[in-house]
Structure formats: structure tokens, C-alpha cells
Amino acid sequence: MMRERSWGRVINIGSRAVVSPLENMVDYSAAKAAVLNLTSSLAKSLAHSGVTANCVSPGVILTESLERMFSEREDSTAEASKDSEPDAMADYAPNPTGRLGRPEDIATAIAYLASPLAGYINGANLPVDGGITGAV
């Protein structure tokens, strides 16, 4: 239907693991790399159709499940942390922005790529990871 209308957006969800594989998540990293390959192939396949294909690759995002994971890790004798973000930053995602991502960071990137404003972006991987992928 997108080809028939000569306009559309395909947005895949990757991970920072597409370019920076995680040693303890080999299968996940390989699968996410395949998503990026799919995105690139699809962008070429849809050439001149008005349909673009891109990938958004989130970093560590502060979600309820991440907060739950950190609260379960805490020593039962220790006082519960009100904010798991500093721990997650230190352990999983030290990045130049100095904070974890939020679900709305990912949603905003997707909304942009889905809009007419992103018509010249095609076959791209957009890391939304606070700069961790490019950080030294």
C-alpha cells in the first residue's frame, strides 16, 4: 500500500548492539545486527518508491523493568534506592549526556523519522543512546 501511495515510512527498532555487540548477549546482538541489515536492504529495495526505511537503536532506557531489575539486585539489608539511574549509568551506560534515556526519547526519534520532515533520511541507523556508541 505504501508503494501504491508513493509515500511511507518503515521504522525498525535496533539496539546499540547493532554496532557494538554485547559480550554477554551474543544471540541478541546478532539478531539486532540482522535488523540493521534488513533496514539497509529494504531501503535499497524501496528505491524511488517514496517509501523510506530506517532503524532507531535505543541505548539503555529507564523503564519500569530496568528499575525493577536494579531494586532486585540491591542487598536486602541495604536501604532501597529511590533512584536506580546512577547505578545503571555506572554499570551499563556511562555516556556523554550523563543520564539514561527515557521512553519519550525513543518516541520522539520515531515520530521524526515517520514524518515528512525525514524524507531525505533513508537506510540510516539512528542511535538514541546518549552518545555511548560514539563515546570513547
Short mmCIF file of C-alpha atoms in Angstrom, two decimals:
data_model
loop_
_atom_site.label_atom_id
_atom_site.label_comp_id
_atom_site.label_asym_id
_atom_site.label_seq_id
_atom_site.Cartn_x
_atom_site.Cartn_y
_atom_site.Cartn_z
CA MET A 1 0.00 0.00 0.00
CA MET A 2 2.87 2.40 0.71
CA ARG A 3 4.29 1.86 -2.77
CA GLU A 4 0.84 2.42 -4.30
CA ARG A 5 0.59 5.76 -2.45
CA SER A 6 4.23 6.61 -3.29
CA TRP A 7 4.78 7.50 0.36
CA GLY A 8 5.52 5.61 3.53
CA ARG A 9 7.89 5.01 6.39
CA VAL A 10 9.30 1.74 7.70
CA ILE A 11 10.97 2.14 11.08
CA ASN A 12 12.72 -0.82 12.65
CA ILE A 13 13.92 -0.98 16.24
CA GLY A 14 17.55 -1.94 16.72
CA SER A 15 19.83 -1.53 19.70
CA ARG A 16 23.25 -0.16 20.44
CA ALA A 17 24.26 -3.81 19.96
CA VAL A 18 23.89 -3.43 16.17
CA VAL A 19 27.31 -1.76 16.04
CA SER A 20 28.69 -2.55 19.48
CA PRO A 21 27.93 -6.23 20.25
CA LEU A 22 27.34 -7.16 23.87
CA GLU A 23 29.64 -9.95 25.04
CA ASN A 24 27.05 -11.48 27.37
CA MET A 25 24.21 -11.29 24.80
CA VAL A 26 25.65 -12.88 21.67
CA ASP A 27 22.35 -14.06 20.18
CA TYR A 28 20.61 -10.73 20.89
CA SER A 29 23.47 -8.76 19.35
CA ALA A 30 23.45 -10.92 16.20
CA ALA A 31 19.67 -10.61 15.85
CA LYS A 32 19.77 -6.83 16.22
CA ALA A 33 22.59 -6.60 13.65
CA ALA A 34 20.29 -8.50 11.28
CA VAL A 35 17.60 -5.85 11.87
CA LEU A 36 20.04 -3.18 10.69
CA ASN A 37 20.93 -5.28 7.64
CA LEU A 38 17.21 -5.69 6.90
CA THR A 39 16.76 -1.92 7.15
CA SER A 40 19.57 -1.22 4.70
CA SER A 41 18.38 -3.88 2.25
CA LEU A 42 14.80 -2.66 2.46
CA ALA A 43 15.84 0.95 1.82
CA LYS A 44 17.58 -0.19 -1.38
CA SER A 45 14.65 -2.39 -2.37
CA LEU A 46 12.25 0.55 -1.98
CA ALA A 47 14.41 2.96 -4.02
CA HIS A 48 12.44 5.55 -5.99
CA SER A 49 9.15 4.47 -4.38
CA GLY A 50 8.67 7.34 -1.92
CA VAL A 51 8.99 4.87 0.95
CA THR A 52 11.94 5.09 3.33
CA ALA A 53 13.30 2.51 5.76
CA ASN A 54 15.29 3.45 8.84
CA CYS A 55 16.31 1.97 12.16
CA VAL A 56 16.20 3.54 15.62
CA SER A 57 18.71 2.00 18.02
CA PRO A 58 17.97 2.74 21.67
CA GLY A 59 20.59 2.62 24.36
CA VAL A 60 19.74 1.87 27.98
CA ILE A 61 16.28 3.28 28.62
CA LEU A 62 14.94 3.97 32.10
CA THR A 63 11.83 1.80 32.19
CA GLU A 64 9.89 0.12 34.98
CA SER A 65 11.60 -3.19 34.19
CA LEU A 66 15.06 -1.60 34.48
CA GLU A 67 14.13 -0.03 37.80
CA ARG A 68 12.79 -3.41 38.98
CA MET A 69 16.00 -5.16 37.92
CA PHE A 70 18.09 -2.74 39.96
CA SER A 71 15.85 -2.94 43.01
CA GLU A 72 16.07 -6.76 42.91
CA ARG A 73 19.88 -6.53 42.74
CA GLU A 74 20.14 -4.44 45.88
CA ASP A 75 21.29 -6.10 49.07
CA SER A 76 18.25 -6.84 51.23
CA THR A 77 19.98 -5.20 54.22
CA ALA A 78 20.73 -2.02 52.30
CA GLU A 79 18.35 0.89 52.21
CA ALA A 80 16.38 0.81 48.97
CA SER A 81 17.49 3.34 46.42
CA LYS A 82 14.88 5.86 45.35
CA ASP A 83 16.60 6.29 42.02
CA SER A 84 18.32 3.47 40.13
CA GLU A 85 19.62 5.80 37.42
CA PRO A 86 23.08 6.46 38.96
CA ASP A 87 23.64 2.70 39.33
CA ALA A 88 22.52 1.99 35.79
CA MET A 89 24.71 4.79 34.47
CA ALA A 90 27.77 3.41 36.24
CA ASP A 91 27.12 -0.24 35.37
CA TYR A 92 25.54 -0.18 31.92
CA ALA A 93 25.51 3.13 30.17
CA PRO A 94 28.10 5.75 31.05
CA ASN A 95 27.51 8.28 28.29
CA PRO A 96 28.25 11.90 27.40
CA THR A 97 24.73 13.12 28.20
CA GLY A 98 25.05 11.98 31.82
CA ARG A 99 21.64 10.32 32.03
CA LEU A 100 19.71 7.31 30.87
CA GLY A 101 17.27 7.51 28.01
CA ARG A 102 13.55 7.86 28.55
CA PRO A 103 10.81 6.18 26.51
CA GLU A 104 9.87 9.59 25.14
CA ASP A 105 13.39 9.99 23.70
CA ILE A 106 12.76 6.95 21.53
CA ALA A 107 9.22 8.03 20.68
CA THR A 108 10.44 11.45 19.54
CA ALA A 109 13.06 9.93 17.23
CA ILE A 110 10.46 7.59 15.72
CA ALA A 111 7.95 10.41 15.28
CA TYR A 112 10.57 12.45 13.41
CA LEU A 113 11.53 9.58 11.10
CA ALA A 114 7.84 8.87 10.44
CA SER A 115 7.18 12.48 9.44
CA PRO A 116 7.56 14.18 6.07
CA LEU A 117 10.49 16.12 7.58
CA ALA A 118 12.67 12.99 7.32
CA GLY A 119 12.09 12.35 3.64
CA TYR A 120 15.80 12.50 2.80
CA ILE A 121 16.81 10.05 5.52
CA ASN A 122 16.83 6.51 4.19
CA GLY A 123 18.68 3.35 5.19
CA ALA A 124 20.00 5.02 8.32
CA ASN A 125 20.61 3.78 11.82
CA LEU A 126 19.76 6.47 14.36
CA PRO A 127 21.37 5.72 17.73
CA VAL A 128 19.36 7.20 20.58
CA ASP A 129 21.78 6.25 23.29
CA GLY A 130 23.16 9.43 24.87
CA GLY A 131 26.31 9.13 22.74
CA ILE A 132 27.52 5.85 24.25
CA THR A 133 28.03 4.25 20.83
CA GLY A 134 30.34 7.02 19.69
CA ALA A 135 31.84 7.72 23.10
CA VAL A 136 35.50 7.00 23.71
#
